[in-house]
Amino acid sequence: MTIRWNLTVAASDELIARTGGPVGEAPAAWMSEQEDVRQENRQQENAQSKSEQQENGRQEDDRQEDARQESELRAAAALLRAGKLVAFPTETVYGLGADAGNDEAVAAIFAAKGRPSDNPLIVHIADREQLDALTERCGTLEHELMNAFWPGPLTLVLPVRAGAVSSLVTAGLDTVAVRMPYHPVALRLIAASGCPIAAPSANRSGRPSPTRADHVAEDLWGRIDGLVDGGPTGVGLESTVVRVVDGRIVILRPGGVTAAALGRYGEVQTVVDDAAHAQDDPTGAAIRSALPSDTAGPTIASERPLSPSVRSSDEGSDAPRSPGMKYTHYAPRGEMVLVEGPADRVSAYIQRQVGLAGVEGRRAGVLTYTEHAADYHADLVLTMGSLADLTTAAHGLYASLREMDAADVERIWAEACPPAGIGEALLNRLLKAAGHRLVRV
């Protein structure tokens, strides 16, 4: 547009010089019209110039911001190389990173989080060359899964190469859990550090995982050496952890990659082996006594048996093959109960329990979905997301649990969800956050 306007003005000037004015018009009137055209052209040019200056300013701001971010990433990478702890964003949750080959740095992760030492860590890499240095071998199926889901929220448990990582990372096992995150900041940071990064979620052990930088600061400020703020995470739940056993894809922890997606590459078996730890839950009797007479008692999630090949590979060790398999995780400070059943019965049961909590003078909260939020009245009613799109609920779960904590909610009732797609991982996290306290109505 600017070029066209300039050509129009130049052509008009040439015509005036040659003829004194356009044929058939009075020169004075024509000159007045041309002055109007010139004035409009000048305004257009000034506006264009201002727009170009603004665009140039934005580009310069972008260049300065890119340079600042690059400088900060180099500084964070230097901290990692020096054996320090740095929290950083991934597409799932924020991770707490350390050099996976540095015993002292890895030990500092466990100390900062208050994490049991027999709970293995996931190692994050930026390219396949790093994988070759970590593992002894990878089969055809493992490579197919990498090609399909890396970078992304899939962790593979693979045979570890001797001396490749600290024994603290593997909890002394002969396998290592590895993934390549799908987040530009994470990939740039890992690449700049020059080493594979061991990185569990950047929270105190047992607390809801962090999906924003302020969640990390809330739990770990003063315990870590750096925090890279990359904004809110995308998936909101941890990665899916799998191990290939006898040609089958065994899901050790459901997550951002669904069983259906994995099923396109082979037979899938899901192992939930931490439910047994809930059998001695002392709150079961209390929940049972609070149930109305027309409802079933609380049901503890059943444990699917491990196949002999999976069991035999773990004999002689209490350490789980994957994070999230053995200990209580993701829990808010308030006591949480998960409720499952038809929507009307679930809402009626939860509302009765909220009323009882009020009589006891205890702050009560409800964790629900957009479609059901109007059904509840409590001290705090939060929607994780929509039942029609459980990816939104997965994204909002941990932030909602932390909001319950911020409001000092003492009793929380949460609605279950269908265990399909990402719902399997969401239900897994809800059950763990509730300490396996599950009521079916």
PDB file of N, CA and C in Angstrom, residues 136-213:
ATOM      1  N   GLU A 136      21.747 -49.914  27.907  1.00  0.00           N
ATOM      2  CA  GLU A 136      22.474 -51.018  27.299  1.00  0.00           C
ATOM      3  C   GLU A 136      21.914 -51.368  25.930  1.00  0.00           C
ATOM      4  N   ARG A 137      20.594 -51.400  25.830  1.00  0.00           N
ATOM      5  CA  ARG A 137      19.965 -51.805  24.576  1.00  0.00           C
ATOM      6  C   ARG A 137      18.510 -51.357  24.581  1.00  0.00           C
ATOM      7  N   CYS A 138      17.995 -51.187  23.397  1.00  0.00           N
ATOM      8  CA  CYS A 138      16.575 -50.892  23.219  1.00  0.00           C
ATOM      9  C   CYS A 138      16.042 -51.785  22.113  1.00  0.00           C
ATOM     10  N   GLY A 139      14.894 -52.407  22.362  1.00  0.00           N
ATOM     11  CA  GLY A 139      14.310 -53.289  21.369  1.00  0.00           C
ATOM     12  C   GLY A 139      13.546 -52.527  20.296  1.00  0.00           C
ATOM     13  N   THR A 140      13.054 -53.257  19.326  1.00  0.00           N
ATOM     14  CA  THR A 140      12.317 -52.655  18.215  1.00  0.00           C
ATOM     15  C   THR A 140      11.074 -51.915  18.694  1.00  0.00           C
ATOM     16  N   LEU A 141      10.341 -52.521  19.639  1.00  0.00           N
ATOM     17  CA  LEU A 141       9.120 -51.898  20.129  1.00  0.00           C
ATOM     18  C   LEU A 141       9.421 -50.605  20.877  1.00  0.00           C
ATOM     19  N   GLU A 142      10.474 -50.612  21.693  1.00  0.00           N
ATOM     20  CA  GLU A 142      10.853 -49.383  22.386  1.00  0.00           C
ATOM     21  C   GLU A 142      11.161 -48.263  21.391  1.00  0.00           C
ATOM     22  N   HIS A 143      11.884 -48.603  20.306  1.00  0.00           N
ATOM     23  CA  HIS A 143      12.205 -47.586  19.298  1.00  0.00           C
ATOM     24  C   HIS A 143      10.944 -47.089  18.595  1.00  0.00           C
ATOM     25  N   GLU A 144      10.000 -47.988  18.361  1.00  0.00           N
ATOM     26  CA  GLU A 144       8.740 -47.568  17.751  1.00  0.00           C
ATOM     27  C   GLU A 144       7.999 -46.576  18.651  1.00  0.00           C
ATOM     28  N   LEU A 145       8.009 -46.837  19.947  1.00  0.00           N
ATOM     29  CA  LEU A 145       7.349 -45.931  20.885  1.00  0.00           C
ATOM     30  C   LEU A 145       8.059 -44.584  20.948  1.00  0.00           C
ATOM     31  N   MET A 146       9.383 -44.601  20.922  1.00  0.00           N
ATOM     32  CA  MET A 146      10.131 -43.340  20.893  1.00  0.00           C
ATOM     33  C   MET A 146       9.790 -42.536  19.639  1.00  0.00           C
ATOM     34  N   ASN A 147       9.775 -43.212  18.493  1.00  0.00           N
ATOM     35  CA  ASN A 147       9.485 -42.518  17.242  1.00  0.00           C
ATOM     36  C   ASN A 147       8.085 -41.916  17.253  1.00  0.00           C
ATOM     37  N   ALA A 148       7.164 -42.595  17.929  1.00  0.00           N
ATOM     38  CA  ALA A 148       5.777 -42.130  17.940  1.00  0.00           C
ATOM     39  C   ALA A 148       5.532 -41.025  18.966  1.00  0.00           C
ATOM     40  N   PHE A 149       6.201 -41.093  20.117  1.00  0.00           N
ATOM     41  CA  PHE A 149       5.804 -40.236  21.236  1.00  0.00           C
ATOM     42  C   PHE A 149       6.909 -39.327  21.781  1.00  0.00           C
ATOM     43  N   TRP A 150       8.096 -39.400  21.236  1.00  0.00           N
ATOM     44  CA  TRP A 150       9.163 -38.494  21.689  1.00  0.00           C
ATOM     45  C   TRP A 150       9.400 -37.418  20.654  1.00  0.00           C
ATOM     46  N   PRO A 151       9.616 -36.184  21.059  1.00  0.00           N
ATOM     47  CA  PRO A 151       9.459 -35.720  22.441  1.00  0.00           C
ATOM     48  C   PRO A 151       7.985 -35.716  22.842  1.00  0.00           C
ATOM     49  N   GLY A 152       7.737 -35.966  24.116  1.00  0.00           N
ATOM     50  CA  GLY A 152       6.375 -36.025  24.609  1.00  0.00           C
ATOM     51  C   GLY A 152       6.287 -36.688  25.966  1.00  0.00           C
ATOM     52  N   PRO A 153       5.056 -36.805  26.495  1.00  0.00           N
ATOM     53  CA  PRO A 153       4.854 -37.276  27.876  1.00  0.00           C
ATOM     54  C   PRO A 153       4.861 -38.791  28.025  1.00  0.00           C
ATOM     55  N   LEU A 154       5.889 -39.446  27.466  1.00  0.00           N
ATOM     56  CA  LEU A 154       6.047 -40.892  27.623  1.00  0.00           C
ATOM     57  C   LEU A 154       7.430 -41.184  28.178  1.00  0.00           C
ATOM     58  N   THR A 155       7.463 -41.945  29.275  1.00  0.00           N
ATOM     59  CA  THR A 155       8.707 -42.392  29.890  1.00  0.00           C
ATOM     60  C   THR A 155       8.867 -43.888  29.652  1.00  0.00           C
ATOM     61  N   LEU A 156      10.058 -44.287  29.232  1.00  0.00           N
ATOM     62  CA  LEU A 156      10.361 -45.696  28.998  1.00  0.00           C
ATOM     63  C   LEU A 156      11.334 -46.197  30.052  1.00  0.00           C
ATOM     64  N   VAL A 157      11.041 -47.346  30.639  1.00  0.00           N
ATOM     65  CA  VAL A 157      11.947 -47.994  31.583  1.00  0.00           C
ATOM     66  C   VAL A 157      12.820 -48.958  30.781  1.00  0.00           C
ATOM     67  N   LEU A 158      14.127 -48.723  30.824  1.00  0.00           N
ATOM     68  CA  LEU A 158      15.065 -49.434  29.964  1.00  0.00           C
ATOM     69  C   LEU A 158      16.242 -49.981  30.769  1.00  0.00           C
ATOM     70  N   PRO A 159      16.946 -50.982  30.256  1.00  0.00           N
ATOM     71  CA  PRO A 159      18.138 -51.481  30.958  1.00  0.00           C
ATOM     72  C   PRO A 159      19.194 -50.377  31.052  1.00  0.00           C
ATOM     73  N   VAL A 160      19.719 -50.153  32.239  1.00  0.00           N
ATOM     74  CA  VAL A 160      20.658 -49.052  32.430  1.00  0.00           C
ATOM     75  C   VAL A 160      22.084 -49.509  32.126  1.00  0.00           C
ATOM     76  N   ARG A 161      22.847 -48.639  31.510  1.00  0.00           N
ATOM     77  CA  ARG A 161      24.262 -48.911  31.266  1.00  0.00           C
ATOM     78  C   ARG A 161      25.031 -48.686  32.567  1.00  0.00           C
ATOM     79  N   ALA A 162      25.897 -49.605  32.931  1.00  0.00           N
ATOM     80  CA  ALA A 162      26.631 -49.521  34.194  1.00  0.00           C
ATOM     81  C   ALA A 162      27.405 -48.202  34.284  1.00  0.00           C
ATOM     82  N   GLY A 163      27.195 -47.493  35.391  1.00  0.00           N
ATOM     83  CA  GLY A 163      27.913 -46.259  35.645  1.00  0.00           C
ATOM     84  C   GLY A 163      27.403 -45.050  34.899  1.00  0.00           C
ATOM     85  N   ALA A 164      26.318 -45.205  34.121  1.00  0.00           N
ATOM     86  CA  ALA A 164      25.824 -44.084  33.314  1.00  0.00           C
ATOM     87  C   ALA A 164      25.173 -43.005  34.158  1.00  0.00           C
ATOM     88  N   VAL A 165      24.514 -43.416  35.244  1.00  0.00           N
ATOM     89  CA  VAL A 165      23.856 -42.463  36.133  1.00  0.00           C
ATOM     90  C   VAL A 165      24.138 -42.863  37.572  1.00  0.00           C
ATOM     91  N   SER A 166      23.869 -41.964  38.476  1.00  0.00           N
ATOM     92  CA  SER A 166      23.995 -42.270  39.898  1.00  0.00           C
ATOM     93  C   SER A 166      23.056 -43.422  40.260  1.00  0.00           C
ATOM     94  N   SER A 167      23.521 -44.292  41.143  1.00  0.00           N
ATOM     95  CA  SER A 167      22.662 -45.399  41.593  1.00  0.00           C
ATOM     96  C   SER A 167      21.442 -44.879  42.344  1.00  0.00           C
ATOM     97  N   LEU A 168      21.508 -43.640  42.840  1.00  0.00           N
ATOM     98  CA  LEU A 168      20.346 -43.046  43.504  1.00  0.00           C
ATOM     99  C   LEU A 168      19.222 -42.805  42.520  1.00  0.00           C
ATOM    100  N   VAL A 169      19.556 -42.533  41.270  1.00  0.00           N
ATOM    101  CA  VAL A 169      18.547 -42.299  40.246  1.00  0.00           C
ATOM    102  C   VAL A 169      17.718 -43.550  40.014  1.00  0.00           C
ATOM    103  N   THR A 170      18.364 -44.686  39.975  1.00  0.00           N
ATOM    104  CA  THR A 170      17.689 -45.951  39.673  1.00  0.00           C
ATOM    105  C   THR A 170      17.205 -46.692  40.910  1.00  0.00           C
ATOM    106  N   ALA A 171      17.463 -46.137  42.100  1.00  0.00           N
ATOM    107  CA  ALA A 171      17.147 -46.822  43.363  1.00  0.00           C
ATOM    108  C   ALA A 171      17.821 -48.191  43.424  1.00  0.00           C
ATOM    109  N   GLY A 172      18.995 -48.284  42.797  1.00  0.00           N
ATOM    110  CA  GLY A 172      19.757 -49.523  42.828  1.00  0.00           C
ATOM    111  C   GLY A 172      19.282 -50.595  41.883  1.00  0.00           C
ATOM    112  N   LEU A 173      18.303 -50.294  41.032  1.00  0.00           N
ATOM    113  CA  LEU A 173      17.775 -51.283  40.102  1.00  0.00           C
ATOM    114  C   LEU A 173      18.658 -51.349  38.848  1.00  0.00           C
ATOM    115  N   ASP A 174      18.367 -52.327  37.990  1.00  0.00           N
ATOM    116  CA  ASP A 174      19.124 -52.481  36.755  1.00  0.00           C
ATOM    117  C   ASP A 174      18.441 -51.791  35.584  1.00  0.00           C
ATOM    118  N   THR A 175      17.475 -50.928  35.875  1.00  0.00           N
ATOM    119  CA  THR A 175      16.761 -50.188  34.840  1.00  0.00           C
ATOM    120  C   THR A 175      16.799 -48.697  35.150  1.00  0.00           C
ATOM    121  N   VAL A 176      16.579 -47.892  34.112  1.00  0.00           N
ATOM    122  CA  VAL A 176      16.494 -46.451  34.270  1.00  0.00           C
ATOM    123  C   VAL A 176      15.286 -45.960  33.478  1.00  0.00           C
ATOM    124  N   ALA A 177      14.547 -45.026  34.051  1.00  0.00           N
ATOM    125  CA  ALA A 177      13.384 -44.432  33.390  1.00  0.00           C
ATOM    126  C   ALA A 177      13.838 -43.181  32.639  1.00  0.00           C
ATOM    127  N   VAL A 178      13.514 -43.114  31.350  1.00  0.00           N
ATOM    128  CA  VAL A 178      14.010 -42.028  30.498  1.00  0.00           C
ATOM    129  C   VAL A 178      12.870 -41.433  29.684  1.00  0.00           C
ATOM    130  N   ARG A 179      12.907 -40.116  29.510  1.00  0.00           N
ATOM    131  CA  ARG A 179      11.984 -39.500  28.570  1.00  0.00           C
ATOM    132  C   ARG A 179      12.600 -38.247  27.953  1.00  0.00           C
ATOM    133  N   MET A 180      12.040 -37.838  26.818  1.00  0.00           N
ATOM    134  CA  MET A 180      12.435 -36.611  26.137  1.00  0.00           C
ATOM    135  C   MET A 180      11.238 -35.665  26.189  1.00  0.00           C
ATOM    136  N   PRO A 181      11.293 -34.602  26.983  1.00  0.00           N
ATOM    137  CA  PRO A 181      10.120 -33.740  27.173  1.00  0.00           C
ATOM    138  C   PRO A 181       9.783 -32.938  25.921  1.00  0.00           C
ATOM    139  N   TYR A 182       8.510 -32.625  25.782  1.00  0.00           N
ATOM    140  CA  TYR A 182       8.040 -31.816  24.658  1.00  0.00           C
ATOM    141  C   TYR A 182       7.811 -30.388  25.150  1.00  0.00           C
ATOM    142  N   HIS A 183       8.894 -29.689  25.423  1.00  0.00           N
ATOM    143  CA  HIS A 183       8.820 -28.299  25.874  1.00  0.00           C
ATOM    144  C   HIS A 183      10.101 -27.615  25.423  1.00  0.00           C
ATOM    145  N   PRO A 184      10.004 -26.517  24.683  1.00  0.00           N
ATOM    146  CA  PRO A 184      11.223 -25.895  24.141  1.00  0.00           C
ATOM    147  C   PRO A 184      12.198 -25.446  25.213  1.00  0.00           C
ATOM    148  N   VAL A 185      11.697 -24.938  26.339  1.00  0.00           N
ATOM    149  CA  VAL A 185      12.585 -24.481  27.408  1.00  0.00           C
ATOM    150  C   VAL A 185      13.323 -25.666  28.014  1.00  0.00           C
ATOM    151  N   ALA A 186      12.590 -26.754  28.269  1.00  0.00           N
ATOM    152  CA  ALA A 186      13.225 -27.939  28.843  1.00  0.00           C
ATOM    153  C   ALA A 186      14.294 -28.490  27.918  1.00  0.00           C
ATOM    154  N   LEU A 187      13.972 -28.605  26.640  1.00  0.00           N
ATOM    155  CA  LEU A 187      14.941 -29.154  25.689  1.00  0.00           C
ATOM    156  C   LEU A 187      16.177 -28.269  25.572  1.00  0.00           C
ATOM    157  N   ARG A 188      15.982 -26.961  25.529  1.00  0.00           N
ATOM    158  CA  ARG A 188      17.124 -26.043  25.435  1.00  0.00           C
ATOM    159  C   ARG A 188      17.985 -26.110  26.684  1.00  0.00           C
ATOM    160  N   LEU A 189      17.334 -26.210  27.843  1.00  0.00           N
ATOM    161  CA  LEU A 189      18.083 -26.266  29.097  1.00  0.00           C
ATOM    162  C   LEU A 189      18.898 -27.547  29.185  1.00  0.00           C
ATOM    163  N   ILE A 190      18.288 -28.673  28.863  1.00  0.00           N
ATOM    164  CA  ILE A 190      19.003 -29.956  28.925  1.00  0.00           C
ATOM    165  C   ILE A 190      20.171 -29.950  27.951  1.00  0.00           C
ATOM    166  N   ALA A 191      19.922 -29.474  26.735  1.00  0.00           N
ATOM    167  CA  ALA A 191      20.993 -29.424  25.741  1.00  0.00           C
ATOM    168  C   ALA A 191      22.127 -28.514  26.195  1.00  0.00           C
ATOM    169  N   ALA A 192      21.775 -27.362  26.770  1.00  0.00           N
ATOM    170  CA  ALA A 192      22.810 -26.415  27.210  1.00  0.00           C
ATOM    171  C   ALA A 192      23.610 -26.958  28.382  1.00  0.00           C
ATOM    172  N   SER A 193      22.987 -27.798  29.212  1.00  0.00           N
ATOM    173  CA  SER A 193      23.691 -28.344  30.371  1.00  0.00           C
ATOM    174  C   SER A 193      24.734 -29.374  29.958  1.00  0.00           C
ATOM    175  N   GLY A 194      24.505 -30.041  28.834  1.00  0.00           N
ATOM    176  CA  GLY A 194      25.445 -31.046  28.354  1.00  0.00           C
ATOM    177  C   GLY A 194      25.392 -32.360  29.106  1.00  0.00           C
ATOM    178  N   CYS A 195      24.341 -32.580  29.904  1.00  0.00           N
ATOM    179  CA  CYS A 195      24.242 -33.830  30.662  1.00  0.00           C
ATOM    180  C   CYS A 195      22.784 -34.227  30.787  1.00  0.00           C
ATOM    181  N   PRO A 196      22.492 -35.531  30.917  1.00  0.00           N
ATOM    182  CA  PRO A 196      21.115 -35.953  31.187  1.00  0.00           C
ATOM    183  C   PRO A 196      20.683 -35.446  32.554  1.00  0.00           C
ATOM    184  N   ILE A 197      19.430 -35.066  32.653  1.00  0.00           N
ATOM    185  CA  ILE A 197      18.928 -34.423  33.868  1.00  0.00           C
ATOM    186  C   ILE A 197      17.917 -35.315  34.577  1.00  0.00           C
ATOM    187  N   ALA A 198      18.226 -35.702  35.810  1.00  0.00           N
ATOM    188  CA  ALA A 198      17.257 -36.396  36.657  1.00  0.00           C
ATOM    189  C   ALA A 198      16.280 -35.357  37.185  1.00  0.00           C
ATOM    190  N   ALA A 199      14.974 -35.608  37.000  1.00  0.00           N
ATOM    191  CA  ALA A 199      14.014 -34.567  37.373  1.00  0.00           C
ATOM    192  C   ALA A 199      12.663 -35.156  37.756  1.00  0.00           C
ATOM    193  N   PRO A 200      12.426 -35.343  39.051  1.00  0.00           N
ATOM    194  CA  PRO A 200      11.070 -35.632  39.513  1.00  0.00           C
ATOM    195  C   PRO A 200      10.269 -34.333  39.523  1.00  0.00           C
ATOM    196  N   SER A 201       9.011 -34.393  39.891  1.00  0.00           N
ATOM    197  CA  SER A 201       8.219 -33.170  39.976  1.00  0.00           C
ATOM    198  C   SER A 201       8.794 -32.248  41.047  1.00  0.00           C
ATOM    199  N   ALA A 202       8.699 -30.946  40.799  1.00  0.00           N
ATOM    200  CA  ALA A 202       9.352 -29.948  41.656  1.00  0.00           C
ATOM    201  C   ALA A 202       8.435 -29.519  42.790  1.00  0.00           C
ATOM    202  N   ASN A 203       8.138 -30.458  43.677  1.00  0.00           N
ATOM    203  CA  ASN A 203       7.285 -30.193  44.827  1.00  0.00           C
ATOM    204  C   ASN A 203       7.803 -30.993  46.019  1.00  0.00           C
ATOM    205  N   ARG A 204       7.323 -30.666  47.187  1.00  0.00           N
ATOM    206  CA  ARG A 204       7.618 -31.499  48.344  1.00  0.00           C
ATOM    207  C   ARG A 204       6.926 -32.840  48.148  1.00  0.00           C
ATOM    208  N   SER A 205       7.578 -33.907  48.542  1.00  0.00           N
ATOM    209  CA  SER A 205       7.068 -35.251  48.312  1.00  0.00           C
ATOM    210  C   SER A 205       5.675 -35.418  48.919  1.00  0.00           C
ATOM    211  N   GLY A 206       4.771 -35.958  48.108  1.00  0.00           N
ATOM    212  CA  GLY A 206       3.403 -36.186  48.557  1.00  0.00           C
ATOM    213  C   GLY A 206       2.449 -35.069  48.229  1.00  0.00           C
ATOM    214  N   ARG A 207       2.967 -33.867  47.940  1.00  0.00           N
ATOM    215  CA  ARG A 207       2.111 -32.721  47.650  1.00  0.00           C
ATOM    216  C   ARG A 207       1.645 -32.756  46.195  1.00  0.00           C
ATOM    217  N   PRO A 208       0.592 -31.984  45.861  1.00  0.00           N
ATOM    218  CA  PRO A 208       0.184 -31.907  44.448  1.00  0.00           C
ATOM    219  C   PRO A 208       1.337 -31.401  43.587  1.00  0.00           C
ATOM    220  N   SER A 209       1.481 -31.975  42.424  1.00  0.00           N
ATOM    221  CA  SER A 209       2.570 -31.582  41.538  1.00  0.00           C
ATOM    222  C   SER A 209       2.388 -30.136  41.073  1.00  0.00           C
ATOM    223  N   PRO A 210       3.487 -29.455  40.746  1.00  0.00           N
ATOM    224  CA  PRO A 210       3.403 -28.041  40.361  1.00  0.00           C
ATOM    225  C   PRO A 210       3.167 -27.880  38.864  1.00  0.00           C
ATOM    226  N   THR A 211       2.178 -27.083  38.517  1.00  0.00           N
ATOM    227  CA  THR A 211       1.923 -26.776  37.119  1.00  0.00           C
ATOM    228  C   THR A 211       2.212 -25.309  36.797  1.00  0.00           C
ATOM    229  N   ARG A 212       2.660 -24.556  37.798  1.00  0.00           N
ATOM    230  CA  ARG A 212       3.082 -23.169  37.593  1.00  0.00           C
ATOM    231  C   ARG A 212       4.320 -22.918  38.450  1.00  0.00           C
ATOM    232  N   ALA A 213       5.084 -21.912  38.071  1.00  0.00           N
ATOM    233  CA  ALA A 213       6.316 -21.604  38.802  1.00  0.00           C
ATOM    234  C   ALA A 213       6.034 -21.226  40.248  1.00  0.00           C
TER     235      ALA A 213
END
